[in-house]
Tab-separated table of C-alpha atoms and ligand atoms in Angstrom:
chain	number	residue	atom	x	y	z
A	500	MET	CA	8.104	54.717	23.499
A	501	THR	CA	8.471	51.399	25.349
A	502	GLY	CA	5.361	49.363	24.869
A	503	GLN	CA	3.890	51.944	22.526
A	504	ARG	CA	3.057	51.330	18.944
A	505	PRO	CA	5.915	52.545	16.697
A	506	THR	CA	5.011	55.373	14.329
A	507	THR	CA	8.206	56.020	12.366
A	508	PHE	CA	10.807	53.952	10.544
A	509	TYR	CA	14.199	54.476	8.965
A	510	ILE	CA	15.614	52.091	6.395
A	511	ARG	CA	19.157	51.862	5.091
A	512	THR	CA	20.015	49.648	2.159
A	513	TYR	CA	23.214	47.833	1.202
A	514	GLY	CA	23.836	45.578	-1.787
A	515	CYS	CA	22.228	45.248	-5.189
A	516	GLN	CA	19.180	46.741	-6.884
A	517	MET	CA	17.097	43.791	-5.727
A	518	ASN	CA	17.740	44.909	-2.172
A	519	LYS	CA	16.832	48.505	-3.042
A	520	TYR	CA	13.610	47.257	-4.535
A	521	ASP	CA	12.940	45.136	-1.466
A	522	SER	CA	13.423	48.196	0.742
A	523	GLU	CA	10.606	49.811	-1.238
A	524	ILE	CA	8.495	46.697	-0.605
A	525	VAL	CA	9.259	46.879	3.120
A	526	ALA	CA	8.484	50.610	3.165
A	527	GLY	CA	5.198	49.808	1.396
A	528	ILE	CA	4.338	47.163	4.016
A	529	LEU	CA	5.131	49.468	6.947
A	530	GLU	CA	3.354	52.482	5.445
A	531	GLU	CA	0.307	50.280	5.006
A	532	GLN	CA	0.426	49.850	8.801
A	533	GLY	CA	0.424	53.620	9.275
A	534	LEU	CA	4.146	54.099	9.877
A	535	ARG	CA	5.945	57.067	8.350
A	536	GLU	CA	9.450	56.991	6.899
A	537	VAL	CA	12.007	59.376	8.421
A	538	SER	CA	15.420	60.326	7.092
A	539	THR	CA	17.614	59.630	10.130
A	540	PRO	CA	17.896	56.656	12.479
A	541	GLU	CA	17.801	59.044	15.456
A	542	ALA	CA	14.215	59.992	14.624
A	543	ALA	CA	12.932	56.442	14.082
A	544	ASP	CA	11.021	54.032	16.298
A	545	VAL	CA	12.027	51.188	13.997
A	546	VAL	CA	15.426	51.072	12.283
A	547	LEU	CA	15.853	48.549	9.469
A	548	ILE	CA	19.149	47.653	7.813
A	549	ASN	CA	18.737	45.810	4.517
A	550	THR	CA	21.946	43.842	4.140
A	551	CYS	CA	24.141	42.146	1.536
A	552	SER	CA	26.272	39.003	1.842
A	553	VAL	CA	27.779	38.808	-1.613
A	554	ARG	CA	31.341	39.532	-0.448
A	555	GLU	CA	33.021	39.632	2.944
A	556	HIS	CA	33.528	43.382	2.587
A	557	ALA	CA	29.779	43.957	2.154
A	558	GLU	CA	29.130	42.206	5.466
A	559	GLN	CA	31.922	44.098	7.232
A	560	ARG	CA	30.343	47.403	6.242
A	561	VAL	CA	27.025	46.344	7.733
A	562	LEU	CA	28.634	45.175	10.966
A	563	GLY	CA	30.441	48.517	11.230
A	564	TYR	CA	27.197	50.424	10.726
A	565	LEU	CA	25.436	48.315	13.361
A	566	GLU	CA	28.064	49.400	15.888
A	567	GLN	CA	27.336	53.028	14.975
A	568	LEU	CA	23.648	52.440	15.642
A	569	ARG	CA	24.215	50.856	19.029
A	570	PRO	CA	24.575	54.135	21.054
A	571	LEU	CA	21.677	55.712	19.124
A	572	LYS	CA	19.486	52.849	20.128
A	573	ALA	CA	20.566	53.123	23.750
A	574	ALA	CA	19.601	56.811	23.637
A	575	ARG	CA	16.105	56.219	22.271
A	576	ALA	CA	14.016	54.100	24.601
A	577	GLY	CA	11.973	51.452	22.850
A	578	GLN	CA	13.643	51.748	19.473
A	579	ARG	CA	13.580	48.438	17.586
A	580	LEU	CA	16.498	47.449	15.366
A	581	ALA	CA	15.852	44.953	12.569
A	582	VAL	CA	18.482	43.446	10.299
A	583	ILE	CA	16.784	42.333	7.111
A	584	GLY	CA	17.993	41.033	3.729
A	585	CYS	CA	20.656	38.554	2.757
A	586	MET	CA	22.836	38.692	5.878
A	587	ALA	CA	19.790	38.161	8.074
A	588	GLU	CA	19.026	35.025	6.071
A	589	ARG	CA	22.608	33.780	6.080
A	590	LEU	CA	23.352	34.360	9.769
A	591	GLY	CA	19.906	34.329	11.391
A	592	SER	CA	20.165	33.633	15.119
A	593	ARG	CA	23.983	33.765	14.961
A	594	LEU	CA	23.648	37.469	14.191
A	595	LEU	CA	21.334	38.013	17.148
A	596	GLU	CA	23.819	36.254	19.408
A	597	ALA	CA	26.797	38.232	18.128
A	598	LYS	CA	24.934	41.556	18.270
A	599	PRO	CA	22.469	41.228	21.143
A	600	PHE	CA	21.194	44.783	20.657
A	601	VAL	CA	19.672	43.699	17.337
A	602	ASP	CA	16.021	42.780	17.914
A	603	LEU	CA	15.141	40.970	14.698
A	604	ALA	CA	16.785	39.179	11.780
A	605	VAL	CA	14.339	38.773	8.888
A	606	GLY	CA	15.320	37.243	5.531
A	607	PRO	CA	14.161	38.367	2.054
A	608	ASP	CA	11.173	36.009	1.821
A	609	ARG	CA	9.643	36.945	5.170
A	610	TYR	CA	8.916	40.658	4.918
A	611	ARG	CA	5.172	40.129	5.177
A	612	GLU	CA	5.852	38.969	8.732
A	613	LEU	CA	7.400	42.293	9.731
A	614	PRO	CA	4.182	43.893	11.047
A	615	ARG	CA	3.603	40.921	13.342
A	616	LEU	CA	7.244	40.754	14.434
A	617	LEU	CA	7.195	44.474	15.210
A	618	GLY	CA	3.993	44.139	17.183
A	619	LEU	CA	1.933	46.111	14.658
A	620	GLY	CA	-0.690	43.479	13.966
A	621	ASP	CA	-0.946	40.247	12.046
A	622	GLY	CA	0.112	41.305	8.556
A	623	ASN	CA	-0.610	38.342	6.318
A	624	ALA	CA	2.326	36.189	7.191
A	625	GLU	CA	0.693	32.960	6.082
A	626	LEU	CA	1.724	33.888	2.527
A	627	SER	CA	5.347	34.309	3.517
A	628	GLY	CA	8.106	31.887	2.534
A	629	GLU	CA	9.858	30.059	-0.281
A	630	ALA	CA	7.287	30.894	-2.946
A	631	GLU	CA	7.076	34.582	-2.047
A	632	THR	CA	6.849	37.006	-4.981
A	633	TYR	CA	5.270	39.884	-3.014
A	634	GLU	CA	2.342	39.844	-5.343
A	635	GLY	CA	-0.298	42.305	-4.259
A	636	ILE	CA	2.154	44.466	-2.326
A	637	TRP	CA	2.582	47.932	-3.710
A	638	PRO	CA	6.192	49.052	-3.184
A	639	SER	CA	6.661	52.581	-1.945
A	640	HIS	CA	8.608	53.785	-5.012
A	641	ARG	CA	10.973	56.648	-4.519
A	642	LYS	CA	10.242	59.626	-6.731
A	643	GLY	CA	12.195	59.844	-9.921
A	644	VAL	CA	12.002	59.177	-13.628
A	645	SER	CA	13.107	55.557	-13.573
A	646	ALA	CA	11.785	52.708	-11.425
A	647	TRP	CA	12.981	49.172	-10.774
A	648	VAL	CA	10.503	46.331	-10.930
A	649	ALA	CA	11.400	42.831	-9.708
A	650	VAL	CA	10.082	40.273	-12.181
A	651	MET	CA	11.533	37.264	-10.442
A	652	ARG	CA	13.186	36.341	-7.176
A	653	GLY	CA	15.853	33.862	-6.125
A	654	CYS	CA	18.388	32.021	-8.247
A	655	ASP	CA	18.918	28.386	-9.254
A	656	ASN	CA	22.249	28.741	-10.972
A	657	PHE	CA	24.577	27.983	-8.087
A	658	CYS	CA	27.663	29.565	-9.567
A	659	SER	CA	30.236	27.973	-7.282
A	660	TYR	CA	31.423	31.226	-5.663
A	661	CYS	CA	28.008	32.764	-5.064
A	662	ILE	CA	25.936	33.038	-1.888
A	663	VAL	CA	22.816	34.427	-3.592
A	664	PRO	CA	21.012	31.080	-4.193
A	665	TYR	CA	21.434	30.259	-0.481
A	666	VAL	CA	20.143	33.570	0.841
A	667	ARG	CA	17.531	34.283	-1.818
A	668	GLY	CA	16.100	30.808	-2.263
A	669	ARG	CA	14.825	29.104	-5.388
A	670	GLU	CA	14.064	30.972	-8.555
A	671	ARG	CA	10.441	31.999	-9.052
A	672	SER	CA	8.868	34.294	-11.630
A	673	ARG	CA	6.177	36.794	-10.904
A	674	PRO	CA	3.137	36.497	-13.192
A	675	ALA	CA	3.374	38.883	-16.170
A	676	GLU	CA	-0.006	40.377	-15.282
A	677	SER	CA	1.258	41.393	-11.848
A	678	VAL	CA	4.386	42.967	-13.386
A	679	LEU	CA	2.209	44.825	-15.884
A	680	GLU	CA	-0.069	46.116	-13.159
A	681	GLU	CA	2.909	47.619	-11.364
A	682	VAL	CA	4.322	49.112	-14.571
A	683	ARG	CA	0.949	50.688	-15.430
A	684	ARG	CA	0.792	52.238	-11.982
A	685	LEU	CA	4.323	53.566	-12.367
A	686	ALA	CA	3.429	55.119	-15.723
A	687	ALA	CA	0.393	56.745	-14.111
A	688	GLU	CA	2.684	58.192	-11.409
A	689	GLY	CA	4.889	59.778	-14.055
A	690	PHE	CA	7.738	57.297	-14.354
A	691	VAL	CA	8.940	57.086	-17.943
A	692	GLU	CA	11.503	54.315	-17.577
A	693	VAL	CA	11.315	50.889	-15.936
A	694	ASN	CA	14.155	48.539	-15.222
A	695	LEU	CA	13.095	44.898	-14.980
A	696	LEU	CA	15.049	43.115	-12.346
A	697	GLY	CA	16.069	39.545	-11.553
A	698	GLN	CA	19.251	37.595	-10.775
A	699	ASN	CA	18.897	36.020	-14.216
A	700	VAL	CA	16.029	37.591	-16.126
A	701	ASN	CA	16.705	35.348	-19.123
A	702	SER	CA	15.273	32.361	-17.317
A	703	TYR	CA	12.040	34.220	-16.488
A	704	HIS	CA	8.960	32.101	-17.180
A	705	ASP	CA	5.556	32.515	-15.588
A	706	GLY	CA	4.089	29.412	-17.233
A	707	ARG	CA	2.798	31.400	-20.213
A	708	HIS	CA	5.394	34.081	-20.985
A	709	ASP	CA	9.155	33.950	-21.328
A	710	PHE	CA	11.309	37.016	-20.759
A	711	ALA	CA	11.134	38.281	-24.351
A	712	ASP	CA	7.313	38.071	-24.183
A	713	LEU	CA	7.338	39.997	-20.914
A	714	LEU	CA	9.632	42.692	-22.310
A	715	LEU	CA	7.319	43.211	-25.257
A	716	LEU	CA	4.277	43.482	-23.002
A	717	VAL	CA	6.020	46.032	-20.776
A	718	ALA	CA	7.310	47.988	-23.767
A	719	ASP	CA	3.710	48.420	-24.917
A	720	VAL	CA	2.512	50.048	-21.693
A	721	GLU	CA	1.342	53.562	-22.453
A	722	GLY	CA	3.681	56.230	-21.066
A	723	ILE	CA	6.705	53.951	-20.665
A	724	ARG	CA	9.326	55.380	-22.980
A	725	ARG	CA	12.226	53.152	-22.011
A	726	VAL	CA	12.529	49.589	-20.748
A	727	ARG	CA	15.765	48.246	-19.296
A	728	PHE	CA	16.573	44.909	-17.678
A	729	ALA	CA	19.265	43.142	-15.636
A	730	THR	CA	20.923	40.731	-15.173
A	731	SER	CA	21.430	38.457	-18.199
A	732	HIS	CA	23.140	35.126	-17.707
A	733	PRO	CA	24.986	34.368	-20.965
A	734	LYS	CA	23.848	30.745	-21.006
A	735	ASP	CA	20.172	31.726	-21.222
A	736	LEU	CA	20.151	34.742	-23.535
A	737	SER	CA	17.850	33.772	-26.402
A	738	GLU	CA	17.685	34.804	-30.057
A	739	LYS	CA	14.130	35.850	-29.342
A	740	LEU	CA	15.380	38.341	-26.754
A	741	ILE	CA	18.000	39.746	-29.149
A	742	GLU	CA	15.234	40.109	-31.730
A	743	ALA	CA	12.938	41.870	-29.249
A	744	ILE	CA	15.629	44.441	-28.414
A	745	ALA	CA	16.560	44.923	-32.065
A	746	SER	CA	13.006	45.495	-33.212
A	747	HIS	CA	11.683	47.728	-30.390
A	748	PRO	CA	13.174	51.186	-30.071
A	749	ASN	CA	11.929	51.593	-26.501
A	750	ILE	CA	13.703	48.447	-25.304
A	751	CYS	CA	17.109	49.880	-24.463
A	752	PRO	CA	20.093	48.456	-26.349
A	753	HIS	CA	22.165	47.790	-23.262
A	754	ILE	CA	22.897	44.302	-21.964
A	755	HIS	CA	24.645	43.612	-18.692
A	756	LEU	CA	26.233	40.266	-19.480
A	757	PRO	CA	28.556	39.092	-16.696
A	758	VAL	CA	31.370	36.953	-18.074
A	759	GLN	CA	33.214	36.426	-14.726
A	760	SER	CA	36.301	34.937	-16.400
A	761	GLY	CA	37.850	34.462	-19.836
A	762	SER	CA	39.403	31.111	-18.992
A	763	ASP	CA	37.474	27.910	-19.771
A	764	ARG	CA	39.143	26.126	-16.883
A	765	ILE	CA	37.982	28.792	-14.416
A	766	LEU	CA	34.536	29.127	-15.993
A	767	GLU	CA	34.056	25.427	-15.462
A	768	ARG	CA	35.174	25.635	-11.844
A	769	MET	CA	32.789	28.542	-11.405
A	770	ASN	CA	29.941	26.383	-12.773
A	771	ARG	CA	29.014	29.096	-15.262
A	772	ARG	CA	27.979	26.573	-17.934
A	773	TYR	CA	29.347	28.385	-20.987
A	774	THR	CA	32.777	28.501	-22.551
A	775	ARG	CA	34.847	31.442	-23.630
A	776	SER	CA	34.072	30.810	-27.279
A	777	GLN	CA	30.335	30.452	-26.612
A	778	TYR	CA	30.399	33.799	-24.863
A	779	LEU	CA	32.327	35.428	-27.706
A	780	ARG	CA	29.927	33.989	-30.278
A	781	LEU	CA	26.989	35.320	-28.290
A	782	VAL	CA	28.551	38.796	-28.273
A	783	GLU	CA	29.026	38.541	-32.040
A	784	ARG	CA	25.392	37.577	-32.589
A	785	ILE	CA	24.166	40.406	-30.385
A	786	ARG	CA	26.336	42.986	-32.149
A	787	ALA	CA	25.395	41.720	-35.596
A	788	ARG	CA	21.694	42.258	-34.862
A	789	ILE	CA	21.990	45.347	-32.575
A	790	PRO	CA	25.053	47.280	-33.788
A	791	GLU	CA	24.608	50.197	-31.368
A	792	VAL	CA	24.321	47.900	-28.327
A	793	ALA	CA	26.263	48.710	-25.152
A	794	LEU	CA	27.653	45.700	-23.301
A	795	THR	CA	28.750	45.731	-19.685
A	796	THR	CA	30.041	42.900	-17.554
A	797	ASP	CA	31.138	41.620	-14.149
A	798	ILE	CA	34.476	39.894	-13.644
A	799	ILE	CA	35.931	38.068	-10.657
A	800	VAL	CA	39.724	37.987	-10.292
A	801	GLY	CA	41.627	35.617	-8.039
A	802	PHE	CA	39.134	32.745	-8.083
A	803	PRO	CA	40.734	29.631	-6.499
A	804	GLY	CA	43.320	28.177	-8.853
A	805	GLU	CA	43.374	31.218	-11.180
A	806	THR	CA	46.888	31.247	-12.622
A	807	ARG	CA	48.530	34.148	-14.391
A	808	GLU	CA	47.667	32.336	-17.633
A	809	ASP	CA	43.983	32.102	-16.722
A	810	PHE	CA	44.035	35.777	-15.878
A	811	GLU	CA	45.661	36.564	-19.232
A	812	GLN	CA	42.694	34.811	-20.853
A	813	THR	CA	40.358	37.182	-19.037
A	814	ARG	CA	42.489	40.122	-20.064
A	815	SER	CA	42.438	39.079	-23.692
A	816	LEU	CA	38.666	38.520	-23.602
A	817	VAL	CA	38.198	42.048	-22.281
A	818	GLU	CA	40.397	43.331	-25.133
A	819	GLU	CA	38.476	41.292	-27.647
A	820	VAL	CA	34.944	42.170	-26.565
A	821	GLN	CA	35.571	45.882	-25.901
A	822	PHE	CA	32.938	46.238	-23.198
A	823	ASP	CA	31.421	49.629	-22.471
A	824	GLY	CA	32.018	49.047	-18.780
A	825	ALA	CA	33.111	46.315	-16.382
A	826	PHE	CA	32.774	45.800	-12.641
A	827	VAL	CA	35.778	43.866	-11.413
A	828	PHE	CA	35.671	42.104	-8.046
A	829	ARG	CA	38.264	40.293	-5.975
A	830	TYR	CA	37.139	36.771	-5.163
A	831	SER	CA	35.798	36.524	-1.627
A	832	VAL	CA	35.167	33.119	-0.006
A	833	ARG	CA	31.526	32.581	0.990
A	834	GLN	CA	31.079	29.790	3.523
A	835	GLY	CA	28.636	27.154	2.363
A	836	THR	CA	29.236	27.650	-1.361
A	837	ALA	CA	30.914	24.973	-3.485
A	838	ALA	CA	34.007	27.117	-4.084
A	839	ALA	CA	34.568	27.420	-0.339
A	840	GLN	CA	35.846	23.815	-0.571
A	841	LEU	CA	38.662	25.005	-2.831
A	842	GLU	CA	41.781	26.604	-1.468
A	843	ASP	CA	41.649	30.412	-1.715
A	844	ASP	CA	45.190	30.306	-3.079
A	845	VAL	CA	45.639	33.567	-4.974
A	846	PRO	CA	47.436	35.966	-2.602
A	847	GLU	CA	45.475	39.110	-1.743
A	848	LEU	CA	48.150	41.364	-3.237
A	849	GLU	CA	47.990	39.421	-6.488
A	850	LYS	CA	44.203	39.760	-6.539
A	851	ILE	CA	44.569	43.510	-6.113
A	852	ALA	CA	47.189	43.684	-8.856
A	853	ARG	CA	44.928	41.777	-11.268
A	854	LEU	CA	41.942	43.927	-10.380
A	855	GLU	CA	43.888	47.114	-10.984
A	856	GLU	CA	45.290	45.816	-14.233
A	857	LEU	CA	41.812	45.046	-15.555
A	858	ASN	CA	40.453	48.368	-14.347
A	859	ARG	CA	43.235	50.236	-16.159
A	860	LEU	CA	42.577	48.287	-19.335
A	861	GLN	CA	38.818	48.754	-19.116
A	862	LYS	CA	39.197	52.484	-18.527
A	863	LYS	CA	41.079	52.831	-21.806
A	864	ILE	CA	38.430	50.786	-23.613
A	865	SER	CA	35.557	52.764	-22.048
A	866	LEU	CA	37.254	55.968	-23.130
A	867	ARG	CA	37.655	54.663	-26.666
A	868	ARG	CA	34.010	53.564	-26.812
A	869	ASN	CA	32.774	56.844	-25.367
A	870	ARG	CA	34.907	58.892	-27.762
A	871	ALA	CA	33.131	57.181	-30.627
A	872	TYR	CA	30.041	59.146	-29.520
A	873	VAL	CA	31.691	62.518	-30.123
A	874	GLY	CA	29.907	64.252	-32.986
A	875	ARG	CA	26.865	61.972	-32.724
A	876	LYS	CA	23.362	63.090	-31.823
A	877	VAL	CA	21.710	61.156	-29.023
A	878	GLU	CA	18.386	61.152	-27.233
A	879	VAL	CA	18.834	61.654	-23.510
A	880	LEU	CA	16.385	61.116	-20.663
A	881	VAL	CA	17.009	63.966	-18.225
A	882	GLU	CA	17.408	62.775	-14.624
A	883	GLY	CA	17.962	66.173	-12.942
A	884	PRO	CA	20.502	68.838	-12.053
A	885	ASN	CA	24.093	67.835	-11.389
A	886	ARG	CA	24.491	67.736	-7.643
A	887	LYS	CA	28.095	68.848	-7.907
A	888	ARG	CA	27.984	71.547	-10.574
A	889	PRO	CA	25.193	74.109	-10.497
A	890	GLY	CA	23.823	74.861	-13.948
A	891	GLN	CA	24.675	71.424	-15.293
A	892	PHE	CA	22.141	68.673	-15.889
A	893	VAL	CA	22.539	64.909	-15.993
A	894	GLY	CA	20.788	62.382	-18.180
A	895	ARG	CA	21.298	59.034	-19.847
A	896	THR	CA	21.354	57.662	-23.372
A	897	ASP	CA	19.406	54.500	-24.147
A	898	THR	CA	22.790	52.745	-24.062
A	899	ASN	CA	23.043	53.819	-20.387
A	900	LYS	CA	25.795	56.392	-20.928
A	901	ILE	CA	25.738	59.294	-18.481
A	902	VAL	CA	25.575	62.628	-20.303
A	903	VAL	CA	26.225	65.997	-18.709
A	904	PHE	CA	25.034	69.203	-20.399
A	905	SER	CA	24.409	72.857	-19.562
A	906	PRO	CA	21.079	74.136	-20.920
A	907	SER	CA	20.369	77.887	-20.850
A	908	VAL	CA	17.173	77.271	-18.860
A	909	PRO	CA	16.540	74.471	-16.330
A	910	ILE	CA	15.072	71.322	-17.839
A	911	GLU	CA	12.680	69.160	-15.908
A	912	ALA	CA	13.565	65.637	-14.923
A	913	GLY	CA	11.726	63.156	-17.110
A	914	SER	CA	12.107	65.233	-20.282
A	915	PHE	CA	13.773	63.830	-23.355
A	916	VAL	CA	16.320	66.044	-25.060
A	917	ARG	CA	18.420	65.657	-28.173
A	918	LEU	CA	22.070	66.365	-27.557
A	919	ARG	CA	25.104	66.486	-29.766
A	920	ILE	CA	28.033	64.875	-27.981
A	921	VAL	CA	31.049	67.193	-27.939
A	922	GLU	CA	33.403	65.541	-25.469
A	923	ALA	CA	33.906	62.224	-23.655
A	924	THR	CA	35.765	60.776	-20.720
A	925	ALA	CA	35.859	57.086	-19.735
A	926	HIS	CA	32.882	57.679	-17.468
A	927	THR	CA	30.869	60.564	-18.885
A	928	LEU	CA	29.730	62.109	-22.160
A	929	PHE	CA	29.309	65.867	-22.511
A	930	GLY	CA	26.627	67.194	-24.819
A	931	GLU	CA	25.120	70.333	-26.285
A	932	LEU	CA	21.405	70.798	-26.614
A	933	GLU	CA	19.868	70.340	-30.064
A	934	ALA	CA	16.182	70.524	-29.171
A	935	GLU	CA	13.824	69.583	-26.378
A	936	GLN	CA	11.364	66.847	-27.184
A	937	GLY	CA	7.858	66.389	-25.948
A	938	PRO	CA	6.327	67.642	-22.731
A	939	PRO	CA	8.267	67.030	-19.521
A	940	ARG	CA	6.555	64.371	-17.466
A	941	VAL	CA	7.931	64.678	-13.973
A	942	ALA	CA	7.937	67.962	-12.151
A	943	CYS	CA	10.449	67.178	-9.403
A	944	LEU	CA	14.054	68.206	-9.870
A	945	THR	CA	15.837	65.470	-7.917
A	946	GLU	CA	19.554	66.143	-7.795
A	947	GLN	CA	21.758	63.565	-9.443
A	948	ASN	CA	25.306	62.517	-8.797
A	949	PRO	CA	26.845	61.580	-12.151
A	950	ASP	CA	29.660	59.697	-10.420
A	951	ALA	CA	27.317	57.335	-8.594
A	952	GLN	CA	27.618	53.637	-9.348
A	953	PRO	CA	24.476	52.015	-10.773
A	954	TRP	CA	23.645	50.497	-7.394
A	955	GLU	CA	23.955	53.850	-5.653
A	956	ARG	CA	21.388	55.652	-7.748
B	1135	SAH	N1	22.844	37.504	-10.636
B	1135	SAH	C1	23.778	38.440	-11.041
B	1135	SAH	C2	24.462	39.195	-9.930
B	1135	SAH	C3	25.152	38.439	-8.874
B	1135	SAH	S1	26.072	39.341	-7.695
B	1135	SAH	C4	24.716	37.719	-11.953
B	1135	SAH	O1	24.672	36.543	-12.107
B	1135	SAH	O2	25.522	38.398	-12.563
B	1135	SAH	C5	26.966	40.488	-8.695
B	1135	SAH	C6	28.378	40.108	-8.999
B	1135	SAH	O3	29.110	39.904	-7.816
B	1135	SAH	C7	28.550	38.822	-9.757
B	1135	SAH	O4	28.321	38.975	-11.120
B	1135	SAH	C8	29.986	38.471	-9.459
B	1135	SAH	O5	30.849	39.059	-10.400
B	1135	SAH	C9	30.216	39.095	-8.099
B	1135	SAH	N2	30.341	38.071	-7.055
B	1135	SAH	C10	29.422	37.176	-6.650
B	1135	SAH	N3	29.928	36.386	-5.668
B	1135	SAH	C11	31.201	36.793	-5.444
B	1135	SAH	C12	32.235	36.361	-4.585
B	1135	SAH	N4	32.078	35.334	-3.761
B	1135	SAH	N5	33.423	37.020	-4.631
B	1135	SAH	C13	33.595	38.053	-5.477
B	1135	SAH	N6	32.655	38.487	-6.323
B	1135	SAH	C14	31.464	37.875	-6.323
B	1136	SF4	FE1	25.003	34.228	-8.200
B	1136	SF4	FE2	25.323	32.947	-10.470
B	1136	SF4	FE3	22.873	33.288	-9.487
B	1136	SF4	FE4	24.211	35.357	-10.435
B	1136	SF4	S1	23.520	33.592	-11.637
B	1136	SF4	S2	23.071	35.270	-8.539
B	1136	SF4	S3	26.316	34.892	-9.906
B	1136	SF4	S4	24.495	32.036	-8.606
B	1137	F3S	FE1	23.902	41.148	-1.986
B	1137	F3S	FE2	21.722	39.793	-1.599
B	1137	F3S	FE3	21.935	41.381	-3.687
B	1137	F3S	S1	23.772	39.038	-1.282
B	1137	F3S	S2	24.100	41.333	-4.146
B	1137	F3S	S3	21.923	42.008	-1.604
B	1137	F3S	S4	20.877	39.426	-3.616
């Protein structure tokens, strides 16, 4: 198709939910130009890889995939290959030099330029850049019961290990009215749950509304039965937000509250701007006001200078808080960040040992917390049939616990059911049907994988 206008695109996404959301934005932009999405790179005139730079491993995976695409591209005359997302921003022309078969590298604030860069027309690139919030662009949401909605972009926190502020630019909030417009459209399309997304939603402010105000506005949208949000930086989580969750049943009692470390010395070196005891007090306040709340966290092990003692502090914090779940990462040096100046002095094997130790501990705690559900009745939003076990269905509690159950007749995705929990593992609850509630809202029966990580759903 050399010289011809492309008609199809394929997009593959790495990294966090923000990237998944951005892929929907990009799909929306390309569909607006008349392109159609296809499910394999072989069938596409334009192949886009939306990339992540958060850890070295994330970048290695992308580079490996690019090599896989190389022969496909050679076999399809005229195919364009675009690397978009965080790696495109971080490496820019260096990526094009290292991988000359890549045609374009386009960072997260320049997606409006894609039509022009792909020779499709002008787009409206003059709006592109630092202040971009993609207002007015309707993302091409994948079908389902739950949708993600970006309420802000960028990050100003500059945690010393983190590349995100460099690749995503300065923090900016999308006007509440624009968020509401998208949520209303989603409700009209049959979505019953929205997940408000930002690197630190607690610092959302559009000049008139803070994040608690926004949550309340979204929770009031007709048809939206559940509102979730991520991520919460502990330093910015307000009493007003705790109050909003406590007093609104459709704002889900689940807070993802990354602690990163339990050692004050390391927290300071990470530039997290809270102490261990401030974090623990925050957890206490949250639990006092929202007793059923589920708390999850992110932890980095092996940050420069992390001694066994520092690590023990993290271990004891995990014991003390009793999180519902934790994502543990090995520290990975990111060039250009403040921590890259520090010596990466924890040996790789020690990092792995610490990671495994925390994972073992957290698994026991998750099991304990999940077992506390046995015998309880919970309301579950049905997501679809279990991909792995015919006859089983998968759904989620408002506390974000995955529940598997086997109804006698198929239940439509988007329905709410009441289940009695009869069994629990560290990862999954098993329930029995009490009664089906309300009319099902979404007719499609998308298959679900209950073992998927949150970012894989
Ligand atoms: N804005 C969110 C998410 C940031 S990225 C937040 O503040 O929590 C998700 C997680 O990746 C972080 O919470 C952190 O635990 C981890 N992470 C970020 N940079 C990292 C690095 N250089 N090495 C290892 N883990 C990292
Ligand atoms: Fe990275 Fe910190 Fe911003 Fe999260 S809050 S994206 S960890 S700099
Ligand atoms: Fe990765 Fe960019 Fe998200 S670096 S974690 S895809 S913001």
